[in-house]
Coordinates of C-alpha atoms and ligand atoms in Angstrom, one line a residue:
M1 CA -49.2 5.4 11.0
T2 CA -52.9 5.2 11.9
D3 CA -53.5 6.8 15.2
P4 CA -55.8 4.4 17.2
G5 CA -57.1 7.3 19.3
T6 CA -58.5 9.4 16.6
Q7 CA -59.0 7.5 13.3
P8 CA -60.8 4.2 13.3
I9 CA -59.0 1.3 11.7
R10 CA -60.8 0.2 8.6
V11 CA -61.0 -3.6 8.3
L12 CA -62.3 -5.7 5.5
L13 CA -63.4 -9.0 6.8
V14 CA -63.8 -11.7 4.1
E15 CA -65.7 -14.6 5.5
D16 CA -68.4 -16.8 4.0
E17 CA -69.6 -18.1 7.4
P18 CA -72.0 -15.5 8.8
G19 CA -71.5 -16.8 12.3
D20 CA -67.8 -16.5 12.2
A21 CA -68.1 -13.1 10.6
R22 CA -70.4 -11.9 13.3
L23 CA -68.0 -13.1 16.0
V24 CA -65.1 -11.2 14.6
Q25 CA -67.1 -8.1 14.1
L26 CA -68.3 -8.2 17.7
A27 CA -64.8 -8.9 19.0
L28 CA -63.3 -5.9 17.2
R29 CA -66.1 -3.5 18.0
G30 CA -65.8 -4.5 21.7
S31 CA -62.2 -3.6 21.8
P32 CA -61.7 -1.2 24.6
N33 CA -59.0 1.1 23.3
I34 CA -59.0 0.9 19.6
R35 CA -61.8 1.8 17.2
F36 CA -62.4 -0.5 14.3
E37 CA -64.7 0.0 11.4
V38 CA -65.4 -3.4 9.9
D39 CA -66.9 -4.1 6.4
W40 CA -67.8 -7.6 5.6
A41 CA -67.6 -9.5 2.3
A42 CA -68.8 -13.1 2.0
T43 CA -67.3 -13.8 -1.4
L44 CA -64.0 -13.1 -3.2
A45 CA -65.8 -11.1 -5.8
E46 CA -67.3 -8.8 -3.3
A47 CA -64.1 -8.4 -1.4
L48 CA -62.3 -7.4 -4.6
R49 CA -65.1 -4.9 -5.4
R50 CA -64.8 -3.3 -2.0
L51 CA -61.0 -3.1 -2.1
D52 CA -61.4 -1.4 -5.4
A53 CA -63.8 1.1 -4.1
Q54 CA -62.1 2.3 -0.9
P55 CA -58.9 1.9 1.1
Y56 CA -58.7 -0.5 4.0
A57 CA -56.0 -0.7 6.7
I58 CA -56.1 -4.4 6.8
V59 CA -57.9 -7.5 5.4
L60 CA -59.0 -10.5 7.5
L61 CA -59.2 -13.2 5.0
D62 CA -60.8 -16.7 5.2
L63 CA -59.3 -18.6 2.3
G64 CA -62.2 -21.0 1.7
L65 CA -64.8 -18.9 -0.1
P66 CA -67.6 -20.0 -2.4
D67 CA -65.8 -18.5 -5.4
S68 CA -62.2 -19.2 -4.5
T69 CA -60.3 -21.5 -2.2
S70 CA -56.9 -22.0 -0.6
L71 CA -53.8 -20.0 -1.5
A72 CA -55.4 -18.8 -4.8
T73 CA -57.7 -16.6 -2.6
L74 CA -54.7 -15.0 -1.0
T75 CA -52.9 -14.5 -4.3
K76 CA -55.9 -12.8 -5.9
V77 CA -56.4 -10.4 -3.0
R78 CA -52.8 -9.6 -2.9
A79 CA -52.9 -8.8 -6.6
V80 CA -55.2 -5.9 -5.9
H81 CA -53.4 -2.6 -6.5
D82 CA -52.0 -1.2 -3.2
A83 CA -53.4 -4.2 -1.3
P84 CA -53.3 -3.7 2.5
P85 CA -51.7 -6.3 4.8
I86 CA -53.7 -9.5 4.9
I87 CA -54.2 -11.7 8.0
V88 CA -55.3 -15.1 7.1
L89 CA -58.2 -16.6 9.2
T90 CA -58.5 -20.3 8.7
G91 CA -60.3 -23.3 10.1
L92 CA -57.3 -25.5 9.2
S93 CA -54.6 -26.0 11.9
D94 CA -51.8 -27.0 9.6
A95 CA -48.4 -25.4 10.4
E96 CA -47.1 -26.2 6.9
F97 CA -50.0 -24.6 5.2
G98 CA -49.6 -21.6 7.6
L99 CA -46.0 -21.2 6.5
A100 CA -47.1 -21.4 2.9
T101 CA -49.5 -18.5 3.4
L102 CA -46.8 -16.4 5.0
K103 CA -44.5 -17.3 2.1
S104 CA -47.2 -16.2 -0.3
G105 CA -47.3 -12.8 1.4
A106 CA -49.8 -13.1 4.3
A107 CA -48.9 -10.8 7.2
D108 CA -50.1 -13.3 9.7
Y109 CA -51.9 -16.6 10.0
L110 CA -54.6 -17.2 12.7
V111 CA -56.4 -20.5 13.2
K112 CA -60.1 -19.9 14.1
G113 CA -60.8 -21.0 17.7
D114 CA -57.1 -20.6 18.6
F115 CA -57.2 -16.9 19.2
G116 CA -59.2 -15.0 21.7
Y117 CA -61.2 -12.2 20.2
D118 CA -59.5 -9.6 22.3
G119 CA -56.2 -10.9 21.1
L120 CA -57.4 -10.3 17.5
A121 CA -57.4 -6.6 18.0
R122 CA -53.8 -6.7 19.3
T123 CA -52.7 -8.9 16.4
I124 CA -54.2 -6.4 14.0
L125 CA -52.4 -3.6 15.7
Y126 CA -49.1 -5.4 15.7
T127 CA -49.5 -6.3 12.1
L128 CA -50.1 -2.7 11.2
H129 CA -47.1 -1.6 13.2
R130 CA -44.9 -4.2 11.7
T131 CA -46.0 -3.6 8.1
Q132 CA -45.5 0.1 8.6
L133 CA -41.9 -0.6 9.9
E134 CA -41.4 -2.9 7.0
Q135 CA -42.6 -0.2 4.7
E136 CA -40.2 2.2 6.2
L137 CA -37.4 -0.3 5.9
T138 CA -38.3 -0.9 2.3
N139 CA -38.4 2.8 1.6
Y140 CA -35.1 3.2 3.3
Q141 CA -33.6 0.4 1.2
L142 CA -35.0 2.0 -1.9
H143 CA -33.5 5.3 -0.9
L144 CA -30.2 3.5 -0.3
E145 CA -30.4 1.9 -3.7
E146 CA -31.2 5.2 -5.3
L147 CA -28.3 6.7 -3.4
V148 CA -25.9 4.0 -4.5
A149 CA -27.2 4.3 -8.1
R150 CA -26.7 8.0 -8.0
R151 CA -23.2 7.8 -6.5
T152 CA -22.3 5.1 -9.1
A153 CA -23.5 7.4 -11.8
E154 CA -21.5 10.2 -10.3
L155 CA -18.4 8.0 -10.1
A156 CA -18.9 6.8 -13.7
K157 CA -19.1 10.4 -14.7
A158 CA -15.9 11.2 -12.8
K159 CA -14.2 8.2 -14.3
D160 CA -15.2 9.3 -17.8
A161 CA -13.9 12.7 -17.0
A162 CA -10.7 11.3 -15.7
E163 CA -10.3 9.1 -18.7
A164 CA -11.0 12.0 -21.0
A165 CA -8.4 14.0 -19.2
N166 CA -6.0 11.1 -19.5
R167 CA -6.6 10.8 -23.2
A168 CA -6.2 14.6 -23.5
K169 CA -2.9 14.3 -21.7
S170 CA -1.7 11.5 -24.0
L171 CA -2.8 13.5 -27.0
F172 CA -1.1 16.6 -25.6
L173 CA 2.1 14.6 -25.0
A174 CA 2.0 13.0 -28.5
N175 CA 1.6 16.5 -30.0
M176 CA 4.1 18.1 -27.8
S177 CA 6.6 15.3 -28.4
H178 CA 6.1 15.9 -32.1
E179 CA 6.6 19.6 -31.7
L180 CA 9.7 19.1 -29.6
R181 CA 11.2 16.3 -31.7
T182 CA 10.8 17.9 -35.1
P183 CA 13.1 20.9 -34.4
L184 CA 15.4 18.6 -32.4
N185 CA 15.5 16.3 -35.4
A186 CA 16.9 19.2 -37.4
I187 CA 19.4 20.2 -34.8
L188 CA 20.8 16.8 -34.2
G189 CA 20.6 15.8 -37.8
F190 CA 22.6 18.8 -39.0
A191 CA 25.1 18.5 -36.2
Q192 CA 25.7 14.9 -37.1
I193 CA 26.1 15.8 -40.8
M194 CA 28.6 18.6 -39.9
E195 CA 30.5 16.3 -37.5
R196 CA 31.3 14.0 -40.4
D197 CA 32.1 16.9 -42.9
P198 CA 35.9 16.7 -43.5
R199 CA 35.9 20.4 -44.5
I200 CA 35.1 21.5 -41.0
P201 CA 38.2 22.1 -38.9
A202 CA 38.7 20.1 -35.8
D203 CA 38.2 23.0 -33.3
E204 CA 34.8 23.8 -34.8
R205 CA 33.9 20.2 -34.7
R206 CA 34.3 20.5 -30.9
N207 CA 31.5 23.1 -30.8
I208 CA 29.4 20.8 -33.0
A209 CA 30.1 17.9 -30.7
T210 CA 28.8 20.1 -27.8
I211 CA 25.6 20.9 -29.8
N212 CA 25.3 17.2 -30.4
R213 CA 25.8 16.3 -26.8
S214 CA 23.4 18.9 -25.4
G215 CA 20.8 18.0 -28.0
S216 CA 21.1 14.3 -27.1
H217 CA 20.7 15.2 -23.5
L218 CA 17.6 17.3 -24.2
L219 CA 16.3 14.4 -26.3
S220 CA 16.8 12.0 -23.4
L221 CA 15.0 14.4 -21.0
I222 CA 12.1 14.6 -23.3
N223 CA 12.1 10.9 -23.8
N224 CA 12.3 10.3 -20.0
V225 CA 9.3 12.5 -19.3
L226 CA 7.4 10.9 -22.1
E227 CA 8.4 7.4 -21.0
I228 CA 7.0 8.1 -17.5
S229 CA 3.7 9.4 -19.0
R230 CA 3.5 6.4 -21.3
I231 CA 4.1 4.0 -18.4
E232 CA 1.5 5.8 -16.3
A233 CA -1.0 5.5 -19.1
G234 CA -0.2 1.8 -19.4
R235 CA 1.0 2.2 -22.9
T236 CA 4.5 0.8 -22.6
Q237 CA 5.0 -2.5 -24.4
I238 CA 7.9 -4.8 -23.8
S239 CA 9.3 -6.5 -26.9
R240 CA 10.3 -10.1 -26.9
E241 CA 12.9 -10.6 -29.6
A242 CA 16.1 -12.6 -29.8
F243 CA 19.2 -10.7 -28.8
D244 CA 22.8 -11.4 -28.1
L245 CA 23.1 -11.2 -24.3
P246 CA 26.9 -11.3 -24.0
A247 CA 27.2 -8.6 -26.7
T248 CA 24.6 -6.4 -25.0
L249 CA 26.5 -6.8 -21.7
T250 CA 29.8 -5.9 -23.4
A251 CA 28.3 -2.8 -25.0
V252 CA 27.1 -1.7 -21.6
E253 CA 30.4 -2.5 -20.0
E254 CA 32.4 -0.6 -22.6
M255 CA 30.2 2.5 -22.1
I256 CA 30.4 2.4 -18.3
R257 CA 34.1 1.6 -18.3
V258 CA 35.0 4.9 -19.9
R259 CA 33.1 6.7 -17.2
A260 CA 34.5 4.6 -14.4
D261 CA 38.1 5.0 -15.7
A262 CA 37.6 8.8 -15.8
K263 CA 36.8 8.7 -12.1
A264 CA 39.5 6.2 -11.3
L265 CA 37.0 3.7 -10.1
D266 CA 37.6 0.0 -10.4
F267 CA 34.9 -1.6 -12.5
V268 CA 34.5 -5.3 -11.9
V269 CA 32.3 -7.4 -14.1
E270 CA 31.5 -11.0 -13.1
R271 CA 29.5 -13.0 -15.6
C272 CA 28.8 -16.6 -14.8
A273 CA 30.0 -19.1 -17.4
D274 CA 26.7 -20.6 -18.2
L275 CA 25.0 -17.5 -19.5
P276 CA 23.2 -18.3 -22.8
A277 CA 24.4 -16.5 -25.9
Y278 CA 21.1 -15.6 -27.5
V279 CA 18.0 -15.0 -25.4
V280 CA 14.5 -13.7 -25.9
G281 CA 13.6 -10.4 -24.3
D282 CA 13.8 -6.6 -24.6
A283 CA 17.5 -5.8 -25.1
H284 CA 16.8 -2.1 -25.4
R285 CA 15.0 -1.9 -22.0
L286 CA 17.5 -4.1 -20.3
R287 CA 20.4 -1.9 -21.6
Q288 CA 18.5 1.2 -20.4
V289 CA 18.1 -0.3 -16.9
L290 CA 21.7 -1.5 -16.6
I291 CA 23.1 1.8 -17.9
N292 CA 20.9 3.7 -15.5
L293 CA 21.9 1.6 -12.5
L294 CA 25.6 1.5 -13.4
G295 CA 25.5 5.2 -14.4
N296 CA 24.2 6.0 -10.9
A297 CA 26.8 3.8 -9.3
V298 CA 29.6 5.8 -11.2
K299 CA 27.9 9.1 -10.6
Y300 CA 27.5 8.7 -6.8
T301 CA 30.7 6.8 -6.0
E302 CA 33.8 8.9 -5.5
R303 CA 36.3 6.1 -4.7
G304 CA 36.5 2.4 -4.5
R305 CA 34.8 0.1 -7.0
I306 CA 31.6 -0.5 -8.9
G307 CA 30.5 -3.9 -10.0
L308 CA 28.1 -5.8 -12.3
R309 CA 27.4 -9.4 -11.5
V310 CA 25.3 -11.5 -13.9
A311 CA 24.3 -15.0 -13.0
M312 CA 21.6 -17.6 -13.7
A313 CA 19.0 -17.8 -10.9
G314 CA 17.2 -21.0 -11.7
G315 CA 15.4 -21.9 -14.9
D316 CA 15.5 -19.1 -17.5
V317 CA 15.9 -16.4 -14.9
V318 CA 18.9 -14.2 -15.1
R319 CA 19.9 -12.1 -12.1
F320 CA 21.7 -8.8 -12.5
E321 CA 23.3 -7.0 -9.6
V322 CA 24.9 -3.6 -9.6
T323 CA 27.1 -2.7 -6.6
D324 CA 29.1 0.3 -5.6
T325 CA 31.2 1.6 -2.7
G326 CA 29.5 5.0 -2.7
P327 CA 27.7 6.9 0.0
G328 CA 24.8 4.4 0.3
I329 CA 21.1 5.3 0.8
P330 CA 19.6 5.6 4.3
A331 CA 16.8 3.1 5.1
E332 CA 14.2 5.9 5.3
E333 CA 15.0 7.0 1.7
Q334 CA 15.2 3.6 0.1
E335 CA 11.6 3.4 -1.0
H336 CA 11.4 7.1 -2.0
I337 CA 14.2 7.0 -4.5
F338 CA 12.0 4.9 -6.8
Q339 CA 9.4 7.7 -6.9
A340 CA 9.3 10.0 -9.9
F341 CA 11.4 13.1 -9.5
Y342 CA 12.7 12.1 -6.0
Q343 CA 16.3 12.8 -5.4
T344 CA 18.2 12.6 -2.1
A345 CA 20.2 15.5 -0.9
G346 CA 23.3 13.9 -2.5
G347 CA 21.4 13.5 -5.8
I348 CA 20.3 17.1 -5.8
A349 CA 23.8 18.3 -4.9
K350 CA 25.1 16.6 -8.1
G351 CA 23.0 19.1 -10.1
E352 CA 22.3 16.7 -12.8
G353 CA 19.6 14.1 -13.5
T354 CA 15.9 14.3 -13.1
G355 CA 15.1 11.7 -10.5
L356 CA 13.3 9.7 -13.1
G357 CA 16.0 7.1 -13.9
L358 CA 15.1 4.7 -11.1
T359 CA 11.3 5.2 -11.5
I360 CA 11.6 4.2 -15.2
S361 CA 14.1 1.4 -14.5
R362 CA 11.8 -0.2 -11.8
Q363 CA 8.8 0.0 -14.1
F364 CA 10.7 -1.5 -17.0
V365 CA 11.9 -4.4 -14.8
R366 CA 8.4 -4.9 -13.5
L367 CA 7.2 -5.1 -17.1
M368 CA 9.9 -7.6 -17.8
D369 CA 8.4 -9.7 -14.9
G370 CA 10.9 -8.9 -12.2
D371 CA 11.5 -6.2 -9.6
I372 CA 14.4 -4.1 -8.5
T373 CA 15.5 -4.6 -4.9
L374 CA 17.9 -2.4 -3.0
A375 CA 20.3 -3.3 -0.2
S376 CA 22.4 -0.4 1.2
Q377 CA 24.6 0.4 4.1
P378 CA 25.0 4.2 4.4
G379 CA 28.7 4.9 4.2
A380 CA 29.5 1.5 2.7
G381 CA 27.7 1.4 -0.6
S382 CA 24.6 0.2 -2.4
S383 CA 23.5 -2.9 -4.3
F384 CA 20.6 -2.8 -6.8
A385 CA 19.5 -6.2 -8.0
F386 CA 16.8 -7.6 -10.3
A387 CA 16.1 -11.0 -11.8
I388 CA 14.1 -11.4 -15.0
P389 CA 13.3 -14.4 -17.2
L390 CA 15.4 -14.5 -20.4
P391 CA 14.6 -17.7 -22.2
P392 CA 17.5 -18.9 -24.4
T393 CA 17.0 -19.3 -28.2
D394 CA 18.9 -20.5 -31.2
A395 CA 17.6 -17.8 -33.5
A396 CA 20.3 -15.4 -34.4
P397 CA 19.2 -11.9 -33.7
H398 CA 18.8 -9.1 -36.1
V399 CA 21.6 -6.5 -35.5
V400 CA 21.8 -2.8 -36.1
S401 CA 25.5 -1.8 -36.3
D402 CA 26.4 1.3 -34.3
A403 CA 29.3 2.0 -36.6
R404 CA 28.8 5.0 -38.9
V405 CA 27.6 4.4 -42.5
V406 CA 29.9 6.2 -44.9
G407 CA 28.6 5.0 -48.2
L408 CA 27.1 2.3 -50.4
R409 CA 29.4 -0.7 -50.7
A410 CA 31.3 -0.6 -54.0
G411 CA 29.5 -1.9 -57.1
Q412 CA 26.0 -1.4 -55.8
P413 CA 23.5 0.7 -57.8
S414 CA 22.4 4.0 -56.4
P415 CA 18.8 3.6 -55.3
R416 CA 16.0 6.2 -56.0
I417 CA 14.5 7.3 -52.8
L418 CA 11.5 9.6 -52.6
V419 CA 11.2 11.6 -49.4
A420 CA 7.8 12.9 -48.6
E421 CA 8.3 15.5 -45.9
D422 CA 6.8 19.0 -45.4
H423 CA 9.3 20.4 -42.9
P424 CA 12.2 22.2 -44.8
D425 CA 14.8 21.4 -42.1
S426 CA 13.8 17.8 -42.0
Q427 CA 13.8 17.6 -45.8
Q428 CA 17.4 18.9 -45.9
V429 CA 18.6 16.5 -43.1
V430 CA 17.2 13.4 -44.8
E431 CA 18.3 14.6 -48.3
Q432 CA 21.9 15.3 -47.2
L433 CA 22.1 12.1 -45.2
L434 CA 21.0 10.0 -48.1
S435 CA 22.9 11.7 -50.8
Q436 CA 26.1 11.7 -48.7
V437 CA 26.1 7.9 -48.9
G438 CA 25.2 7.8 -52.6
C439 CA 21.4 7.6 -52.9
Q440 CA 19.4 9.5 -55.4
V441 CA 16.8 11.6 -53.6
R442 CA 13.7 13.6 -54.6
I443 CA 11.7 15.6 -52.1
A444 CA 7.9 16.0 -52.0
A445 CA 6.5 18.6 -49.7
N446 CA 3.2 17.0 -49.2
G447 CA 1.3 13.7 -49.8
Q448 CA -0.2 14.8 -53.1
L449 CA 3.2 15.8 -54.6
A450 CA 4.5 12.4 -53.3
V451 CA 1.8 10.6 -55.2
D452 CA 2.6 12.6 -58.4
L453 CA 6.3 12.1 -58.1
F454 CA 5.8 8.4 -57.5
Q455 CA 4.1 8.2 -60.9
T456 CA 6.7 10.1 -62.9
W457 CA 9.9 9.2 -61.1
H458 CA 9.2 5.6 -60.0
P459 CA 11.3 5.6 -56.8
Q460 CA 12.4 2.2 -55.4
L461 CA 11.6 3.3 -51.8
V462 CA 9.5 6.0 -50.2
L463 CA 10.2 7.7 -46.9
M464 CA 6.9 9.0 -45.8
D465 CA 6.3 11.6 -43.1
M466 CA 2.9 10.8 -41.7
R467 CA 1.9 14.4 -40.8
M468 CA 1.8 16.7 -43.8
P469 CA -0.5 19.4 -45.1
V470 CA -2.7 19.0 -48.2
M471 CA -2.6 15.2 -48.0
D472 CA -1.1 13.4 -45.0
G473 CA 1.1 10.3 -45.1
Y474 CA -1.8 7.9 -44.4
Q475 CA -3.8 9.1 -47.4
A476 CA -0.7 9.3 -49.6
T477 CA 0.4 5.8 -48.7
R478 CA -3.1 4.4 -49.5
A479 CA -3.1 6.4 -52.8
I480 CA 0.3 5.0 -53.8
R481 CA -0.7 1.5 -52.9
A482 CA -3.6 1.8 -55.3
L483 CA -1.4 2.8 -58.3
P484 CA 0.3 0.4 -60.7
G485 CA 3.5 -0.8 -59.1
G486 CA 2.5 0.9 -55.9
D487 CA 1.8 -2.3 -54.1
R488 CA 5.4 -3.5 -54.4
V489 CA 7.4 -0.3 -53.3
P490 CA 8.5 -0.3 -49.7
I491 CA 7.1 2.7 -47.9
V492 CA 8.8 3.6 -44.6
A493 CA 6.8 5.8 -42.3
L494 CA 8.6 8.6 -40.5
T495 CA 6.9 9.6 -37.4
A496 CA 7.7 11.8 -34.4
S497 CA 4.9 10.2 -32.4
A498 CA 6.0 8.9 -29.0
F499 CA 3.6 6.0 -29.0
E500 CA 4.7 2.6 -30.1
E501 CA 1.1 1.5 -30.8
D502 CA 0.9 4.1 -33.6
R503 CA 2.9 1.5 -35.4
D504 CA -0.4 -0.4 -36.0
L505 CA -2.1 2.6 -37.6
V506 CA 0.9 3.1 -39.8
L507 CA 1.1 -0.5 -40.9
E508 CA -2.7 -0.5 -41.4
A509 CA -2.4 2.4 -43.8
G510 CA 0.0 0.2 -45.9
C511 CA 3.4 1.2 -44.7
T512 CA 6.1 -1.5 -44.6
E513 CA 8.1 -0.2 -41.6
M514 CA 8.2 2.7 -39.2
V515 CA 11.2 4.8 -38.3
K516 CA 10.9 7.2 -35.4
K517 CA 12.1 10.8 -35.5
P518 CA 14.6 12.1 -34.6
I519 CA 15.9 9.7 -37.1
E520 CA 18.6 7.4 -35.8
Q521 CA 20.8 7.2 -38.8
N522 CA 21.9 3.7 -38.5
R523 CA 18.4 2.5 -38.0
L524 CA 17.4 4.3 -41.2
F525 CA 20.3 2.7 -43.2
E526 CA 19.5 -0.7 -41.7
V527 CA 15.9 -0.5 -42.8
I528 CA 16.8 0.9 -46.3
G529 CA 19.5 -1.8 -46.7
R530 CA 17.2 -4.6 -45.7
L531 CA 14.2 -3.5 -47.8
L532 CA 16.3 -2.9 -50.9
G533 CA 18.8 -5.7 -50.4
L534 CA 21.7 -3.1 -50.3
H535 CA 24.9 -3.2 -48.2
F536 CA 26.5 -0.1 -46.7
E537 CA 30.1 0.5 -45.9
Y538 CA 30.7 1.4 -42.2
A539 CA 33.2 3.9 -40.9
E540 CA 35.4 1.5 -38.9
A541 CA 35.4 -1.1 -41.6
A542 CA 36.3 1.6 -44.1
L543 CA 39.2 2.8 -41.9
A544 CA 40.4 -0.7 -41.4
A545 CA 40.2 -1.3 -45.2
A546 CA 42.2 1.9 -45.8
K547 CA 44.8 0.6 -43.2
V548 CA 45.1 3.9 -41.5
D549 CA 47.3 3.7 -38.5
L550 CA 49.4 6.3 -36.6
S551 CA 52.8 4.9 -37.5
A552 CA 53.4 7.8 -39.9
L553 CA 53.0 10.4 -37.1
P554 CA 56.1 11.8 -35.4
V555 CA 56.9 10.0 -32.2
A556 CA 56.4 13.2 -30.2
T557 CA 52.9 13.7 -31.6
R558 CA 52.1 10.1 -30.8
E559 CA 53.3 10.5 -27.2
E560 CA 51.3 13.7 -26.8
L561 CA 48.2 11.9 -28.1
A562 CA 48.7 9.0 -25.8
K563 CA 49.0 11.3 -22.9
A564 CA 45.8 13.1 -23.7
A565 CA 44.0 9.8 -24.4
V566 CA 45.0 8.2 -21.0
V567 CA 43.2 11.0 -19.1
L568 CA 40.3 11.1 -21.6
D569 CA 41.0 14.7 -22.5
K570 CA 39.0 15.2 -25.6
E571 CA 39.8 18.9 -26.0
A572 CA 43.6 18.3 -25.8
T573 CA 43.2 15.4 -28.3
L574 CA 41.3 17.5 -30.7
A575 CA 43.8 20.3 -30.4
I576 CA 46.6 17.9 -31.4
V577 CA 44.4 16.7 -34.3
A578 CA 44.1 20.3 -35.5
R579 CA 47.8 20.7 -35.5
M580 CA 48.5 17.5 -37.4
R581 CA 45.7 17.8 -39.9
S582 CA 47.6 19.6 -42.7
A583 CA 50.5 17.0 -42.7
H584 CA 48.4 13.9 -41.8
P585 CA 44.8 14.4 -42.8
A586 CA 43.7 10.7 -42.8
E587 CA 45.2 10.2 -39.3
A588 CA 43.6 13.4 -38.1
D589 CA 40.2 12.2 -39.3
L590 CA 40.7 8.8 -37.6
V591 CA 41.8 10.3 -34.2
A592 CA 39.1 13.0 -34.3
D593 CA 36.4 10.3 -35.0
L594 CA 37.7 8.1 -32.2
A595 CA 37.9 11.1 -29.7
L596 CA 34.4 12.2 -30.6
G597 CA 33.2 8.7 -30.0
Y598 CA 35.1 8.5 -26.7
R599 CA 37.2 5.6 -28.0
F600 CA 40.3 6.8 -26.1
D601 CA 41.2 3.2 -25.5
K602 CA 41.6 2.8 -29.3
I603 CA 43.7 6.0 -29.6
E604 CA 45.9 4.7 -26.8
A605 CA 46.3 1.3 -28.5
L606 CA 47.1 2.9 -31.9
C607 CA 49.7 5.2 -30.3
A608 CA 51.3 2.2 -28.7
S609 CA 51.5 0.0 -31.8
R610 CA 54.0 1.0 -34.5
Ligands
LIG701 P1 18.9 10.9 -10.7 O1 20.1 10.0 -10.7 O2 18.6 11.4 -12.1 O3 18.8 11.9 -9.7 P2 17.5 8.4 -10.1 O4 16.0 8.1 -10.2 O5 18.4 7.6 -11.0 O6 17.6 9.9 -10.5 O7 18.0 8.3 -8.7 C1 17.2 8.9 -7.6 C2 18.0 9.2 -6.4 O8 18.5 8.0 -5.8 C3 19.3 10.0 -6.8 O9 19.0 11.4 -6.8 C4 20.2 9.6 -5.7 O10 20.0 10.5 -4.6 C5 19.8 8.2 -5.3 N1 20.7 7.2 -5.8 C6 20.5 6.4 -6.9 N2 21.5 5.5 -7.1 C7 22.3 5.7 -6.1 C8 23.6 5.1 -5.7 N3 24.1 4.1 -6.4 N4 24.2 5.5 -4.6 C9 23.6 6.5 -3.9 N5 22.5 7.1 -4.2 C10 21.8 6.8 -5.3

């Protein structure tokens, strides 16, 4: 700021009336404490010239000049580069006009004759102070804006970095899941093939069943961790397809009943009578949530009962409630148990589980437009409930049977299926699986070979692994689509990718369907059957057709089997099977199959009927 003591304040006085100009000059020069140095311009042109030539601290401006009048004068002076503050001096006493000058950027507005000339010096001083403060404020504001802009840029950079890290994580997971699932695919695939091989003795099948069980557990762990990551990345999509609600509930009920019976828990299922048969929703996710909640109920309850209640809750909303008479969950833990990897002391003591079940279940229910609530009385039990909209529909759903495919139905031609797969283990799994049920199979170890084989062998369907060396599945699919006849052949993508949205990429490349690895055998047969118009024979149907029952077995053996089945003793059952195999191979197969599928209820029933 100008220091009035040392530096004179340079004033440009713009005034066409020499008398007025003189008065102002005298007044300022006579100011006792402040030194002013006043230059005088009588026209706008001169004023602009002076302003251009040297700096002034302030301009005292009369607006009515010979070469410019009114607000235009003010505007022109203000347009000068680095214009100093301007105090308007006018002969007009018009408040409105005064306001207009201020709005147009004047620092002050003085009416000639209204101000004493000693007051003028003060006004100038105040104006200078004020404009300096305003300048500081403006600078500060600019600084703030700059600061905000810089912070915003930094944040944007951090956000980009976080997003890049997230993408890297997703990619890592996608790759990792591929790496983990591919060998698991081979382990589970071979174990399943061996489990159905009649040449393998029953006691060895037990070991194979263990491989299968552990492999499935490992797969579910991988899937859980992936599921959480996918949910966190916002990549989980809920399907809205017609499904059979009562059948879904029955399947869940049967699965849980075996576990509840094994722990001698009562399992009470209450379904209200007005539940619709077919509804639109995500059957798979609903099943997962119910099995998780009921599974926990069984796991944590040592005596008493567990329950599932399903009722309409207004409109299309269906309410599910899972209750138990277990240890309950203390109030302070109730919110935590929904956090990933959180287990209560009781949960940790069980030594199983990952603490992910409830996290995933809650997220699924939220994606299905509901939420899980928990009411629990420590010592008395827990109740987990959720309500989700499940609009009824008439459309009959599309079902995948969970019975085992044993072959093509009699009288059907054996289809030619080309399998493009680079991994030797996966090649063998798919080849054995398909040839076991009577398909003709050729293997191509990369996309290029698949394209070549397509031209010479003319397969009716192609199973295409999407990741292969030389030429990947995407390129191979495009190449086949461009060949004669290549536009009609169904191409089923096989992918170990964990991400549902990769489906779009696969379809875009020209594939007809996508089947995930590890291959769920029934899903594969369902797809092949549907695309080629073929029907397969299922294990239970085959057995029923062959009319195998246990009436041929000695009564003692039947009683022994019934005893083992009542207590769900798989080992004992399989041991009996091993002993009876030589005399009764068909019965041995039937009982072994039922035991491996945990259908002890059926074994019991068969032992009872004669
Ligand atoms: P997990 O069962 O794999 O440990 P969950 O996410 O399913 O993981 O459950 C988290 C924790 O919540 C469990 O460790 C257990 O302590 C507690 N919990 C869940 N359900 C029940 C229940 N029905 N009764 C008592 N505790 C339960």
